[in-house]
Amino acid sequence: MKNILLFIIPLSLVFGIDQAIKWFFVINNFNYDGNIISLVLVYNKGVAFSMFAFLEEWLKYIQVALLVAIFIYFWKNIVSFKSYIIPAGIIFGAGISNVLDRFIHGGVVDYIFWHYKFEFAIFNFADIMINVGVACIIIYTLLKKNTKT
């Protein structure tokens, strides 16, 4: 039960925070133009850097299938999953939130635009949380290897 909560709580927090921020931008059509970061509402039809936008309507179903496949893999390899349960919850919460956007809005709601010194892709809180989750998994893996030697 504890392991399930360690997965569900970060998943729910990331999902809830991300959806709340996105709905704020959607309902208010909020925009802010700053010197370093601008906040602009954009619907990304692709994935990172708008790649695979040509898949259009199929992309959301491919992403759902991918999330289900990863979840099944973790479920069948529960020993490995326990080591990464919190970062996995973070990643799944963010991933589910972005996929839900595709069903509701026709694309992922993005709003953070970094443009200081160089222009970066427009992204959202869920994208940041996916990177945080992956970084945690990498750090956990490296720390685990160092303790074995």
Protein backbone atom coordinates (compact mmCIF):
# COMPACT_ATOMS: atom_id res chain seq x y z
CA MET A 1 0.00 0.00 0.00
CA LYS A 2 2.86 2.37 0.86
CA ASN A 3 4.42 1.83 -2.57
CA ILE A 4 1.15 2.63 -4.31
CA LEU A 5 0.86 5.89 -2.36
CA LEU A 6 4.48 6.79 -3.19
CA PHE A 7 3.44 6.50 -6.85
CA ILE A 8 -0.06 8.02 -6.70
CA ILE A 9 0.78 11.11 -4.59
CA PRO A 10 3.48 12.59 -6.88
CA LEU A 11 1.42 11.57 -9.93
CA SER A 12 -1.65 13.38 -8.55
CA LEU A 13 0.29 16.47 -7.44
CA VAL A 14 2.07 16.95 -10.76
CA PHE A 15 -1.11 16.24 -12.74
CA GLY A 16 -3.21 18.62 -10.63
CA ILE A 17 -0.71 21.48 -10.61
CA ASP A 18 -0.06 21.16 -14.34
CA GLN A 19 -3.75 21.08 -15.26
CA ALA A 20 -4.51 24.06 -12.99
CA ILE A 21 -1.80 26.15 -14.63
CA LYS A 22 -2.90 25.13 -18.13
CA TRP A 23 -6.57 25.91 -17.44
CA PHE A 24 -5.54 29.33 -16.10
CA PHE A 25 -3.84 30.07 -19.43
CA VAL A 26 -6.68 28.61 -21.52
CA ILE A 27 -9.55 30.32 -19.66
CA ASN A 28 -7.84 33.70 -19.38
CA ASN A 29 -5.91 33.53 -22.68
CA PHE A 30 -3.06 34.84 -20.51
CA ASN A 31 0.04 36.34 -22.12
CA TYR A 32 3.05 38.12 -20.63
CA ASP A 33 6.04 39.34 -22.63
CA GLY A 34 9.19 39.45 -20.48
CA ASN A 35 12.83 40.16 -21.24
CA ILE A 36 14.00 36.61 -20.47
CA ILE A 37 10.86 34.47 -20.37
CA SER A 38 7.51 35.16 -21.98
CA LEU A 39 4.29 33.41 -21.08
CA VAL A 40 2.29 32.72 -24.23
CA LEU A 41 -0.49 30.24 -24.86
CA VAL A 42 0.37 27.74 -27.61
CA TYR A 43 -1.15 24.38 -28.54
CA ASN A 44 1.65 21.99 -29.53
CA LYS A 45 0.36 19.40 -32.00
CA GLY A 46 3.63 17.43 -31.88
CA VAL A 47 5.96 16.33 -29.10
CA ALA A 48 9.21 18.06 -28.06
CA PHE A 49 10.08 20.83 -30.52
CA SER A 50 6.81 19.98 -32.38
CA MET A 51 8.31 16.75 -33.76
CA PHE A 52 5.85 14.15 -35.07
CA ALA A 53 3.09 16.74 -35.56
CA PHE A 54 2.40 15.00 -38.87
CA LEU A 55 0.92 12.08 -36.89
CA GLU A 56 -1.93 14.43 -35.98
CA GLU A 57 -4.82 12.56 -34.31
CA TRP A 58 -2.81 9.31 -34.01
CA LEU A 59 -0.21 10.87 -31.74
CA LYS A 60 -2.46 10.90 -28.67
CA TYR A 61 -3.29 7.21 -29.09
CA ILE A 62 0.37 6.33 -29.58
CA GLN A 63 1.22 8.21 -26.38
CA VAL A 64 -1.56 6.46 -24.43
CA ALA A 65 -0.25 3.10 -25.68
CA LEU A 66 3.29 4.09 -24.68
CA LEU A 67 2.21 5.09 -21.15
CA VAL A 68 0.28 1.82 -20.77
CA ALA A 69 3.24 -0.23 -22.05
CA ILE A 70 5.66 1.47 -19.65
CA PHE A 71 3.24 0.97 -16.76
CA ILE A 72 2.88 -2.74 -17.61
CA TYR A 73 6.66 -3.08 -17.80
CA PHE A 74 7.04 -1.50 -14.35
CA TRP A 75 4.22 -3.65 -12.96
CA LYS A 76 5.90 -6.84 -14.21
CA ASN A 77 9.29 -5.68 -12.90
CA ILE A 78 8.04 -4.39 -9.57
CA VAL A 79 11.43 -4.80 -7.87
CA SER A 80 13.00 -2.32 -10.31
CA PHE A 81 9.95 -0.09 -10.10
CA LYS A 82 10.21 0.27 -6.31
CA SER A 83 13.62 1.91 -6.67
CA TYR A 84 12.15 4.62 -8.91
CA ILE A 85 8.60 4.85 -7.63
CA ILE A 86 8.52 8.59 -6.83
CA PRO A 87 10.19 9.76 -10.07
CA ALA A 88 7.95 7.35 -12.00
CA GLY A 89 4.91 8.95 -10.38
CA ILE A 90 6.19 12.39 -11.36
CA ILE A 91 6.78 11.29 -14.96
CA PHE A 92 3.42 9.53 -15.26
CA GLY A 93 1.55 12.52 -13.77
CA ALA A 94 3.17 14.83 -16.29
CA GLY A 95 2.72 12.42 -19.19
CA ILE A 96 -0.95 11.81 -18.43
CA SER A 97 -1.54 15.56 -18.15
CA ASN A 98 0.04 16.23 -21.54
CA VAL A 99 -1.90 13.40 -23.19
CA LEU A 100 -5.16 14.63 -21.65
CA ASP A 101 -4.48 18.00 -23.28
CA ARG A 102 -4.45 16.31 -26.68
CA PHE A 103 -7.92 14.88 -26.09
CA ILE A 104 -9.40 18.11 -24.67
CA HIS A 105 -7.57 20.87 -26.57
CA GLY A 106 -6.29 19.09 -29.69
CA GLY A 107 -2.68 19.67 -28.64
CA VAL A 108 -0.52 20.05 -25.54
CA VAL A 109 -1.01 23.39 -23.78
CA ASP A 110 2.41 25.06 -23.66
CA TYR A 111 3.10 28.51 -22.25
CA ILE A 112 6.73 29.07 -21.12
CA PHE A 113 8.93 30.63 -23.80
CA TRP A 114 12.60 31.18 -22.95
CA HIS A 115 14.12 33.73 -25.34
CA TYR A 116 17.10 35.24 -23.52
CA LYS A 117 20.34 34.93 -25.59
CA PHE A 118 18.69 32.12 -27.62
CA GLU A 119 15.17 31.01 -28.44
CA PHE A 120 14.08 27.74 -26.88
CA ALA A 121 10.97 25.69 -27.54
CA ILE A 122 7.79 26.67 -25.71
CA PHE A 123 7.13 24.22 -22.88
CA ASN A 124 5.04 23.72 -19.73
CA PHE A 125 5.24 22.57 -16.11
CA ALA A 126 4.67 18.91 -17.10
CA ASP A 127 7.66 19.03 -19.45
CA ILE A 128 9.82 20.34 -16.60
CA MET A 129 8.55 17.57 -14.29
CA ILE A 130 9.33 14.88 -16.88
CA ASN A 131 12.92 16.15 -16.96
CA VAL A 132 13.04 16.26 -13.14
CA GLY A 133 11.76 12.67 -12.95
CA VAL A 134 14.29 11.43 -15.50
CA ALA A 135 17.11 13.29 -13.73
CA CYS A 136 16.09 11.67 -10.42
CA ILE A 137 16.17 8.20 -12.02
CA ILE A 138 19.65 8.88 -13.43
CA ILE A 139 20.89 10.18 -10.07
CA TYR A 140 19.36 7.21 -8.18
CA THR A 141 20.97 4.82 -10.68
CA LEU A 142 24.40 6.46 -10.34
CA LEU A 143 24.17 6.51 -6.55
CA LYS A 144 23.12 2.86 -6.50
CA LYS A 145 26.13 1.89 -8.66
CA ASN A 146 28.50 3.86 -6.42
CA THR A 147 27.27 2.12 -3.27
CA LYS A 148 27.85 -1.32 -4.82
CA THR A 149 31.56 -0.66 -5.45
